Amino acid sequence: MDRKGKLARIKKPVSTNLEMAGIMKALNGKPVLFERVKGSASKVIGNLFSTRERIALSLGIKEEKLLERFGRAIDNPKKPPLSASADFIQMENDLRKLPILFHYPKDGGPYITSGIVIAHDKQYGRNCSFHRMMVMGKDRVSMRVLPRHLNTFIERAKGELNVAVCIGCPVNVLLAGATSAALGVDEIGIANALQRTKTVRLDNGIEVPAESEFVLECRITKEMAKEGPFVDITGTYDIVRRQPVMMVDRILRKRNAIYHALLPGGMEHNLLMGMPREPTIFNEVSKECICKGVHITPGGCSWLHAVVSIKKRNENDGKKAINAAFRGHRSLKHVVVVDDDIDIYGPLSVEWAISTRFQADKDMVTRKERGSSLDPSSDQKTRATCKVGIDATKPLGRRAGEFKKATGLTVDLKKYLKR
Ligand code: MN
């Protein structure tokens, strides 16, 4: 990227306090390397995986193959080999020496946003998941843990739970960490199926991706503390909650390690968090009908909205696809199902389908159930929300022709505009 002029290099010393986040936001997804950070010896990379093109490039595959390859990796995880040694250097055990960003003015503190927690459980094996972490002191953070797999591990642990936090992971690990597989499925196996990787064993027994730039050896305690406010994927402040406290015992880094800063609500955050839900929706819809594509749209915070295209064979395929999509992504709030002549990446195309192929009294599904806590319009305590599915597919049979865009006008404009 640097050779192609696609990397912004910031040589001027910058502050982790609002300044770096401001630069990342102003660059609107353009990758940036902060070469000198005030108060830290480490460089920082931001906006790294903010486009699908760049993710595909890093994985060594074509962009069009991304969904299919990712879906296959989710269904066929492969345990990565354990490498003998890791070239980690131990740092002073003080989080304040790391370039941890304070992102938005009313946030509760500086936050580690690209940290992937690796945990082991006797019965369920390894789990790997993203958690935002608010720095409370030199070796203490409070972190957001939803009632999912890591939480199950914490509840099953008699005392404290040993974990590792990896920062600066390759894209296969980032995508796998954002994937919601079944309990007992090792997400690092998904990462390895997507692109070959290795793990190394830490002194606390946790096996982590060998390519991590920073690794923190930690313990999740039974203590709870305030976490938040924090601007998350919707760009709004998430509320303050009491969340688990994690102690940091050791900080390891690679030689010349680069810290990965993920701007909350930025394009990279949205893409890394949202895109892994496309293959899980795709796989669920494919069980019901012929699925042609899934797009978690950026307008829906890359989290709450999806467009699904299908090749319709039966009149109820649209409704089946709606219900399958909600199964494939539990936080999904609105889904539009379209025929495969609609461009799912084009908002105008999708809106055209809704305006010409959809009747709310027949083609709409609503369900009152638990959704995303990140949506400020949902109940912030119970996560109760109203989900809506829009079947904007055209009916089958004779009338289908009435729903096609007229074609047949082809002229060579050059002939007319030539002087
Ligand atoms: Mn899991």
GROMACS .gro file of C-alpha atoms and ligand atoms in nm:
model
  420
    1MET     CA    1   0.000   0.000   0.000
    2ASP     CA    2   0.286   0.232   0.087
    3ARG     CA    3   0.456   0.168  -0.248
    4LYS     CA    4   0.129   0.238  -0.428
    5GLY     CA    5   0.082   0.563  -0.235
    6LYS     CA    6  -0.223   0.424  -0.059
    7LEU     CA    7  -0.087   0.461   0.294
    8ALA     CA    8  -0.094   0.789   0.485
    9ARG     CA    9   0.225   0.816   0.693
   10ILE     CA   10   0.200   1.057   0.985
   11LYS     CA   11   0.550   1.151   1.105
   12LYS     CA   12   0.442   1.435   1.334
   13PRO     CA   13   0.409   1.318   1.699
   14VAL     CA   14   0.043   1.260   1.777
   15SER     CA   15  -0.157   1.217   2.097
   16THR     CA   16  -0.364   0.909   2.178
   17ASN     CA   17  -0.611   1.148   2.340
   18LEU     CA   18  -0.875   1.220   2.069
   19GLU     CA   19  -0.613   1.335   1.813
   20MET     CA   20  -0.538   0.998   1.653
   21ALA     CA   21  -0.905   0.900   1.640
   22GLY     CA   22  -0.978   1.237   1.480
   23ILE     CA   23  -0.716   1.180   1.210
   24MET     CA   24  -0.847   0.828   1.143
   25LYS     CA   25  -1.200   0.960   1.109
   26ALA     CA   26  -1.093   1.247   0.881
   27LEU     CA   27  -0.906   1.001   0.656
   28ASN     CA   28  -1.239   0.821   0.607
   29GLY     CA   29  -1.106   0.467   0.577
   30LYS     CA   30  -0.769   0.544   0.419
   31PRO     CA   31  -0.497   0.333   0.588
   32VAL     CA   32  -0.273   0.536   0.817
   33LEU     CA   33   0.056   0.462   0.993
   34PHE     CA   34   0.131   0.679   1.295
   35GLU     CA   35   0.508   0.672   1.319
   36ARG     CA   36   0.547   0.871   1.642
   37VAL     CA   37   0.300   0.847   1.925
   38LYS     CA   38   0.338   1.069   2.231
   39GLY     CA   39   0.410   0.859   2.540
   40SER     CA   40   0.464   0.530   2.357
   41ALA     CA   41   0.750   0.369   2.167
   42SER     CA   42   0.516   0.174   1.936
   43LYS     CA   43   0.386   0.271   1.597
   44VAL     CA   44   0.013   0.248   1.530
   45ILE     CA   45  -0.175   0.132   1.219
   46GLY     CA   46  -0.533   0.237   1.157
   47ASN     CA   47  -0.805   0.199   0.891
   48LEU     CA   48  -0.618  -0.112   0.775
   49PHE     CA   49  -0.899  -0.342   0.661
   50SER     CA   50  -1.160  -0.084   0.570
   51THR     CA   51  -1.246  -0.225   0.226
   52ARG     CA   52  -1.345  -0.571   0.101
   53GLU     CA   53  -1.082  -0.535  -0.168
   54ARG     CA   54  -0.805  -0.499   0.093
   55ILE     CA   55  -0.936  -0.791   0.299
   56ALA     CA   56  -0.939  -1.012  -0.011
   57LEU     CA   57  -0.590  -0.891  -0.108
   58SER     CA   58  -0.456  -0.979   0.235
   59LEU     CA   59  -0.614  -1.326   0.214
   60GLY     CA   60  -0.475  -1.374  -0.137
   61ILE     CA   61  -0.818  -1.432  -0.294
   62LYS     CA   62  -1.049  -1.251  -0.536
   63GLU     CA   63  -1.306  -1.017  -0.382
   64GLU     CA   64  -1.595  -1.207  -0.548
   65LYS     CA   65  -1.479  -1.528  -0.378
   66LEU     CA   66  -1.477  -1.377  -0.028
   67LEU     CA   67  -1.826  -1.483   0.082
   68GLU     CA   68  -1.799  -1.837  -0.052
   69ARG     CA   69  -1.448  -1.897   0.089
   70PHE     CA   70  -1.539  -1.753   0.426
   71GLY     CA   71  -1.858  -1.963   0.441
   72ARG     CA   72  -1.659  -2.278   0.366
   73ALA     CA   73  -1.401  -2.196   0.637
   74ILE     CA   74  -1.681  -2.147   0.893
   75ASP     CA   75  -1.824  -2.490   0.805
   76ASN     CA   76  -1.483  -2.664   0.794
   77PRO     CA   77  -1.247  -2.533   1.065
   78LYS     CA   78  -0.896  -2.684   1.068
   79LYS     CA   79  -0.686  -2.696   1.384
   80PRO     CA   80  -0.371  -2.493   1.325
   81PRO     CA   81  -0.028  -2.644   1.404
   82LEU     CA   82   0.147  -2.541   1.725
   83SER     CA   83   0.475  -2.368   1.649
   84ALA     CA   84   0.772  -2.438   1.879
   85SER     CA   85   0.877  -2.085   1.961
   86ALA     CA   86   0.746  -1.733   1.939
   87ASP     CA   87   0.971  -1.433   1.912
   88PHE     CA   88   0.797  -1.228   2.177
   89ILE     CA   89   0.976  -0.973   2.394
   90GLN     CA   90   0.840  -0.898   2.741
   91MET     CA   91   0.757  -0.533   2.807
   92GLU     CA   92   0.707  -0.346   3.131
   93ASN     CA   93   0.369  -0.451   3.270
   94ASP     CA   94   0.201  -0.114   3.226
   95LEU     CA   95  -0.085  -0.059   2.983
   96ARG     CA   96  -0.009   0.313   2.983
   97LYS     CA   97   0.306   0.237   2.780
   98LEU     CA   98   0.086   0.106   2.498
   99PRO     CA   99  -0.061   0.352   2.246
  100ILE     CA  100  -0.420   0.289   2.357
  101LEU     CA  101  -0.654   0.546   2.207
  102PHE     CA  102  -0.912   0.764   2.378
  103HIS     CA  103  -1.162   0.781   2.091
  104TYR     CA  104  -1.458   1.011   2.161
  105PRO     CA  105  -1.495   1.297   2.412
  106LYS     CA  106  -1.755   1.130   2.639
  107ASP     CA  107  -1.603   0.778   2.637
  108GLY     CA  108  -1.543   0.631   2.983
  109GLY     CA  109  -1.168   0.598   2.922
  110PRO     CA  110  -0.907   0.487   2.672
  111TYR     CA  111  -1.020   0.167   2.502
  112ILE     CA  112  -0.846  -0.132   2.346
  113THR     CA  113  -1.073  -0.197   2.048
  114SER     CA  114  -0.885  -0.453   1.837
  115GLY     CA  115  -0.820  -0.697   2.124
  116ILE     CA  116  -0.915  -1.059   2.062
  117VAL     CA  117  -0.961  -1.270   2.376
  118ILE     CA  118  -0.840  -1.629   2.357
  119ALA     CA  119  -0.973  -1.860   2.628
  120HIS     CA  120  -0.968  -2.233   2.698
  121ASP     CA  121  -1.230  -2.453   2.860
  122LYS     CA  122  -1.188  -2.824   2.948
  123GLN     CA  123  -1.509  -2.923   2.774
  124TYR     CA  124  -1.551  -2.666   2.499
  125GLY     CA  125  -1.189  -2.616   2.394
  126ARG     CA  126  -1.065  -2.283   2.268
  127ASN     CA  127  -1.273  -1.972   2.207
  128CYS     CA  128  -1.170  -1.652   2.038
  129SER     CA  129  -1.377  -1.334   2.039
  130PHE     CA  130  -1.353  -0.954   2.024
  131HIS     CA  131  -1.420  -0.757   2.341
  132ARG     CA  132  -1.383  -0.384   2.395
  133MET     CA  133  -1.168  -0.307   2.700
  134MET     CA  134  -1.170   0.013   2.902
  135VAL     CA  135  -0.836   0.086   3.069
  136MET     CA  136  -0.881   0.150   3.442
  137GLY     CA  137  -0.516   0.148   3.553
  138LYS     CA  138  -0.172   0.017   3.468
  139ASP     CA  139  -0.282  -0.349   3.476
  140ARG     CA  140  -0.663  -0.335   3.498
  141VAL     CA  141  -0.942  -0.312   3.243
  142SER     CA  142  -1.317  -0.360   3.251
  143MET     CA  143  -1.449  -0.531   2.943
  144ARG     CA  144  -1.780  -0.581   2.770
  145VAL     CA  145  -1.880  -0.946   2.777
  146LEU     CA  146  -2.215  -1.037   2.623
  147PRO     CA  147  -2.391  -1.359   2.733
  148ARG     CA  148  -2.211  -1.567   2.471
  149HIS     CA  149  -1.922  -1.814   2.469
  150LEU     CA  150  -1.658  -1.629   2.671
  151ASN     CA  151  -1.923  -1.557   2.932
  152THR     CA  152  -2.003  -1.930   2.951
  153PHE     CA  153  -1.631  -1.998   3.007
  154ILE     CA  154  -1.617  -1.732   3.281
  155GLU     CA  155  -1.922  -1.881   3.455
  156ARG     CA  156  -1.776  -2.232   3.436
  157ALA     CA  157  -1.438  -2.127   3.581
  158LYS     CA  158  -1.416  -2.191   3.956
  159GLY     CA  159  -1.206  -1.882   4.019
  160GLU     CA  160  -1.035  -1.654   3.775
  161LEU     CA  161  -1.017  -1.745   3.407
  162ASN     CA  162  -0.676  -1.733   3.241
  163VAL     CA  163  -0.694  -1.575   2.897
  164ALA     CA  164  -0.475  -1.400   2.643
  165VAL     CA  165  -0.553  -1.081   2.454
  166CYS     CA  166  -0.406  -1.054   2.104
  167ILE     CA  167  -0.364  -0.717   1.937
  168GLY     CA  168  -0.241  -0.669   1.582
  169CYS     CA  169  -0.372  -0.992   1.433
  170PRO     CA  170  -0.370  -1.090   1.065
  171VAL     CA  171  -0.699  -1.054   0.880
  172ASN     CA  172  -0.793  -1.424   0.894
  173VAL     CA  173  -0.782  -1.408   1.275
  174LEU     CA  174  -0.968  -1.075   1.283
  175LEU     CA  175  -1.249  -1.217   1.070
  176ALA     CA  176  -1.263  -1.541   1.270
  177GLY     CA  177  -1.271  -1.346   1.596
  178ALA     CA  178  -1.579  -1.162   1.470
  179THR     CA  179  -1.751  -1.485   1.363
  180SER     CA  180  -2.021  -1.631   1.581
  181ALA     CA  181  -1.967  -2.006   1.550
  182ALA     CA  182  -2.137  -2.268   1.766
  183LEU     CA  183  -2.018  -2.318   2.125
  184GLY     CA  184  -1.728  -2.564   2.112
  185VAL     CA  185  -1.604  -2.453   1.769
  186ASP     CA  186  -1.250  -2.311   1.777
  187GLU     CA  187  -1.257  -1.984   1.581
  188ILE     CA  188  -0.878  -2.007   1.529
  189GLY     CA  189  -0.959  -2.322   1.330
  190ILE     CA  190  -1.182  -2.106   1.108
  191ALA     CA  191  -0.896  -1.856   1.071
  192ASN     CA  192  -0.662  -2.139   0.973
  193ALA     CA  193  -0.911  -2.275   0.718
  194LEU     CA  194  -0.934  -1.926   0.566
  195GLN     CA  195  -0.557  -1.877   0.548
  196ARG     CA  196  -0.292  -2.101   0.704
  197THR     CA  197  -0.176  -1.989   1.044
  198LYS     CA  198   0.020  -2.117   1.345
  199THR     CA  199  -0.023  -2.089   1.719
  200VAL     CA  200   0.224  -2.064   2.007
  201ARG     CA  201   0.175  -2.165   2.372
  202LEU     CA  202   0.214  -1.894   2.634
  203ASP     CA  203   0.342  -1.948   2.990
  204ASN     CA  204  -0.017  -1.936   3.118
  205GLY     CA  205  -0.107  -2.229   2.891
  206ILE     CA  206  -0.310  -2.031   2.634
  207GLU     CA  207  -0.234  -2.101   2.269
  208VAL     CA  208  -0.248  -1.784   2.060
  209PRO     CA  209  -0.202  -1.695   1.692
  210ALA     CA  210   0.176  -1.670   1.640
  211GLU     CA  211   0.146  -1.364   1.418
  212SER     CA  212  -0.003  -1.138   1.689
  213GLU     CA  213   0.193  -0.814   1.731
  214PHE     CA  214   0.108  -0.778   2.101
  215VAL     CA  215  -0.010  -1.044   2.347
  216LEU     CA  216  -0.135  -0.971   2.698
  217GLU     CA  217  -0.145  -1.257   2.949
  218CYS     CA  218  -0.451  -1.186   3.160
  219ARG     CA  219  -0.695  -1.315   3.420
  220ILE     CA  220  -1.066  -1.240   3.413
  221THR     CA  221  -1.165  -1.192   3.777
  222LYS     CA  222  -1.502  -1.223   3.951
  223GLU     CA  223  -1.490  -0.851   4.027
  224MET     CA  224  -1.724  -0.620   3.837
  225ALA     CA  225  -1.672  -0.252   3.754
  226LYS     CA  226  -1.825   0.022   3.544
  227GLU     CA  227  -1.767  -0.008   3.170
  228GLY     CA  228  -1.864   0.277   2.936
  229PRO     CA  229  -1.988   0.506   2.802
  230PHE     CA  230  -1.843   0.402   2.470
  231VAL     CA  231  -1.919   0.490   2.110
  232ASP     CA  232  -1.978   0.160   1.931
  233ILE     CA  233  -2.072   0.054   1.577
  234THR     CA  234  -2.384   0.272   1.549
  235GLY     CA  235  -2.182   0.587   1.622
  236THR     CA  236  -2.390   0.654   1.935
  237TYR     CA  237  -2.276   0.627   2.298
  238ASP     CA  238  -2.348   0.286   2.449
  239ILE     CA  239  -2.462   0.300   2.814
  240VAL     CA  240  -2.254   0.234   3.129
  241ARG     CA  241  -2.285  -0.124   3.261
  242ARG     CA  242  -2.115  -0.327   3.533
  243GLN     CA  243  -1.880  -0.564   3.355
  244PRO     CA  244  -1.598  -0.808   3.447
  245VAL     CA  245  -1.259  -0.674   3.553
  246MET     CA  246  -0.955  -0.827   3.386
  247MET     CA  247  -0.603  -0.810   3.530
  248VAL     CA  248  -0.298  -0.796   3.304
  249ASP     CA  249  -0.002  -1.007   3.424
  250ARG     CA  250   0.239  -0.981   3.136
  251ILE     CA  251   0.268  -0.777   2.816
  252LEU     CA  252   0.452  -0.933   2.524
  253ARG     CA  253   0.532  -0.782   2.189
  254LYS     CA  254   0.710  -0.861   1.866
  255ARG     CA  255   1.023  -0.670   1.767
  256ASN     CA  256   0.904  -0.338   1.617
  257ALA     CA  257   0.546  -0.434   1.695
  258ILE     CA  258   0.275  -0.219   1.540
  259TYR     CA  259  -0.036  -0.156   1.747
  260HIS     CA  260  -0.367  -0.195   1.563
  261ALA     CA  261  -0.616   0.082   1.637
  262LEU     CA  262  -0.976   0.017   1.534
  263LEU     CA  263  -1.181   0.336   1.519
  264PRO     CA  264  -1.525   0.266   1.671
  265GLY     CA  265  -1.793   0.331   1.412
  266GLY     CA  266  -1.528   0.368   1.142
  267MET     CA  267  -1.532   0.179   0.814
  268GLU     CA  268  -1.282  -0.085   0.932
  269HIS     CA  269  -1.477  -0.157   1.252
  270ASN     CA  270  -1.801  -0.181   1.055
  271LEU     CA  271  -1.658  -0.412   0.791
  272LEU     CA  272  -1.472  -0.644   1.029
  273MET     CA  273  -1.774  -0.673   1.257
  274GLY     CA  274  -2.046  -0.693   0.994
  275MET     CA  275  -1.896  -0.890   0.708
  276PRO     CA  276  -1.854  -1.216   0.906
  277ARG     CA  277  -2.234  -1.226   0.939
  278GLU     CA  278  -2.277  -1.246   0.561
  279PRO     CA  279  -2.157  -1.609   0.531
  280THR     CA  280  -2.361  -1.721   0.834
  281ILE     CA  281  -2.675  -1.566   0.679
  282PHE     CA  282  -2.578  -1.712   0.340
  283ASN     CA  283  -2.542  -2.062   0.490
  284GLU     CA  284  -2.879  -2.044   0.669
  285VAL     CA  285  -3.069  -1.904   0.365
  286SER     CA  286  -2.906  -2.170   0.145
  287LYS     CA  287  -3.075  -2.439   0.357
  288GLU     CA  288  -3.416  -2.299   0.252
  289CYS     CA  289  -3.373  -2.181  -0.107
  290ILE     CA  290  -3.113  -2.077  -0.364
  291CYS     CA  291  -2.918  -1.787  -0.212
  292LYS     CA  292  -2.724  -1.570  -0.457
  293GLY     CA  293  -2.572  -1.310  -0.226
  294VAL     CA  294  -2.582  -1.133   0.110
  295HIS     CA  295  -2.483  -0.776   0.191
  296ILE     CA  296  -2.471  -0.632   0.542
  297THR     CA  297  -2.525  -0.271   0.438
  298PRO     CA  298  -2.316   0.018   0.574
  299GLY     CA  299  -2.626   0.239   0.612
  300GLY     CA  300  -2.753  -0.006   0.874
  301CYS     CA  301  -2.434   0.041   1.077
  302SER     CA  302  -2.291  -0.271   0.906
  303TRP     CA  303  -2.474  -0.467   1.173
  304LEU     CA  304  -2.851  -0.418   1.180
  305HIS     CA  305  -2.950  -0.436   0.812
  306ALA     CA  306  -2.900  -0.696   0.540
  307VAL     CA  307  -3.001  -0.743   0.180
  308VAL     CA  308  -3.033  -1.102   0.062
  309SER     CA  309  -3.072  -1.200  -0.301
  310ILE     CA  310  -3.229  -1.531  -0.398
  311LYS     CA  311  -3.318  -1.725  -0.710
  312LYS     CA  312  -3.685  -1.772  -0.637
  313ARG     CA  313  -3.833  -2.113  -0.719
  314ASN     CA  314  -4.135  -2.124  -0.487
  315GLU     CA  315  -4.376  -1.850  -0.391
  316ASN     CA  316  -4.280  -1.870  -0.021
  317ASP     CA  317  -3.902  -1.862  -0.078
  318GLY     CA  318  -3.889  -1.493   0.015
  319LYS     CA  319  -4.050  -1.548   0.357
  320LYS     CA  320  -3.833  -1.853   0.421
  321ALA     CA  321  -3.524  -1.649   0.336
  322ILE     CA  322  -3.634  -1.377   0.581
  323ASN     CA  323  -3.663  -1.621   0.870
  324ALA     CA  324  -3.337  -1.794   0.779
  325ALA     CA  325  -3.155  -1.459   0.766
  326PHE     CA  326  -3.268  -1.379   1.122
  327ARG     CA  327  -3.134  -1.720   1.230
  328GLY     CA  328  -2.803  -1.649   1.057
  329HIS     CA  329  -2.748  -1.321   1.242
  330ARG     CA  330  -2.921  -1.279   1.578
  331SER     CA  331  -2.867  -0.901   1.592
  332LEU     CA  332  -3.022  -0.844   1.249
  333LYS     CA  333  -3.312  -0.601   1.270
  334HIS     CA  334  -3.428  -0.534   0.912
  335VAL     CA  335  -3.377  -0.759   0.613
  336VAL     CA  336  -3.479  -0.706   0.252
  337VAL     CA  337  -3.500  -1.010   0.027
  338VAL     CA  338  -3.467  -0.942  -0.346
  339ASP     CA  339  -3.446  -1.135  -0.673
  340ASP     CA  340  -3.106  -1.188  -0.829
  341ASP     CA  341  -3.161  -0.916  -1.093
  342ILE     CA  342  -3.121  -0.658  -0.813
  343ASP     CA  343  -2.778  -0.517  -0.724
  344ILE     CA  344  -2.750  -0.585  -0.349
  345TYR     CA  345  -2.460  -0.336  -0.321
  346GLY     CA  346  -2.670  -0.058  -0.480
  347PRO     CA  347  -2.908   0.115  -0.236
  348LEU     CA  348  -3.106   0.266  -0.529
  349SER     CA  349  -3.150  -0.077  -0.683
  350VAL     CA  350  -3.273  -0.225  -0.354
  351GLU     CA  351  -3.512   0.065  -0.296
  352TRP     CA  352  -3.644   0.021  -0.651
  353ALA     CA  353  -3.726  -0.342  -0.569
  354ILE     CA  354  -3.909  -0.237  -0.251
  355SER     CA  355  -4.105   0.031  -0.436
  356THR     CA  356  -4.214  -0.191  -0.726
  357ARG     CA  357  -4.233  -0.547  -0.585
  358PHE     CA  358  -4.347  -0.514  -0.226
  359GLN     CA  359  -4.691  -0.491  -0.060
  360ALA     CA  360  -4.664  -0.444   0.317
  361ASP     CA  361  -4.987  -0.629   0.409
  362LYS     CA  362  -4.875  -0.948   0.233
  363ASP     CA  363  -4.498  -0.932   0.200
  364MET     CA  364  -4.386  -0.810   0.542
  365VAL     CA  365  -4.282  -1.018   0.843
  366THR     CA  366  -4.254  -0.860   1.189
  367ARG     CA  367  -4.125  -1.033   1.499
  368LYS     CA  368  -4.089  -0.899   1.851
  369GLU     CA  369  -3.781  -1.062   2.004
  370ARG     CA  370  -3.433  -1.012   2.145
  371GLY     CA  371  -3.200  -0.816   1.920
  372SER     CA  372  -2.889  -0.605   1.943
  373SER     CA  373  -2.805  -0.411   2.257
  374LEU     CA  374  -2.612  -0.169   2.036
  375ASP     CA  375  -2.934  -0.027   1.887
  376PRO     CA  376  -3.040   0.266   2.108
  377SER     CA  377  -3.404   0.222   2.001
  378SER     CA  378  -3.417  -0.131   2.144
  379ASP     CA  379  -3.481  -0.192   2.514
  380GLN     CA  380  -3.135  -0.135   2.663
  381LYS     CA  381  -3.191  -0.381   2.950
  382THR     CA  382  -3.378  -0.671   2.788
  383ARG     CA  383  -3.259  -0.611   2.427
  384ALA     CA  384  -3.624  -0.647   2.314
  385THR     CA  385  -3.670  -0.511   1.963
  386CYS     CA  386  -3.907  -0.536   1.666
  387LYS     CA  387  -3.758  -0.703   1.363
  388VAL     CA  388  -3.892  -0.653   1.012
  389GLY     CA  389  -3.844  -0.864   0.702
  390ILE     CA  390  -3.937  -0.723   0.363
  391ASP     CA  391  -4.001  -0.970   0.084
  392ALA     CA  392  -3.932  -0.756  -0.224
  393THR     CA  393  -3.919  -1.047  -0.466
  394LYS     CA  394  -4.154  -1.051  -0.761
  395PRO     CA  395  -4.425  -1.316  -0.786
  396LEU     CA  396  -4.355  -1.625  -0.996
  397GLY     CA  397  -4.548  -1.724  -1.304
  398ARG     CA  398  -4.715  -1.524  -1.577
  399ARG     CA  399  -4.713  -1.187  -1.404
  400ALA     CA  400  -4.334  -1.194  -1.348
  401GLY     CA  401  -4.279  -1.011  -1.677
  402GLU     CA  402  -4.460  -0.705  -1.542
  403PHE     CA  403  -4.186  -0.658  -1.283
  404LYS     CA  404  -3.890  -0.649  -1.518
  405LYS     CA  405  -3.722  -0.328  -1.616
  406ALA     CA  406  -3.784  -0.254  -1.984
  407THR     CA  407  -3.482  -0.311  -2.206
  408GLY     CA  408  -3.413  -0.281  -2.575
  409LEU     CA  409  -3.286   0.074  -2.605
  410THR     CA  410  -2.926   0.059  -2.718
  411VAL     CA  411  -2.759   0.343  -2.898
  412ASP     CA  412  -2.398   0.437  -2.946
  413LEU     CA  413  -2.392   0.785  -2.795
  414LYS     CA  414  -2.059   0.869  -2.958
  415LYS     CA  415  -2.230   0.877  -3.297
  416TYR     CA  416  -2.457   1.157  -3.182
  417LEU     CA  417  -2.221   1.361  -2.971
  418LYS     CA  418  -1.934   1.370  -3.224
  419ARG     CA  419  -1.863   1.717  -3.352
  420MN      MN  420  -1.713  -1.907   2.008
   0.00000   0.00000   0.00000
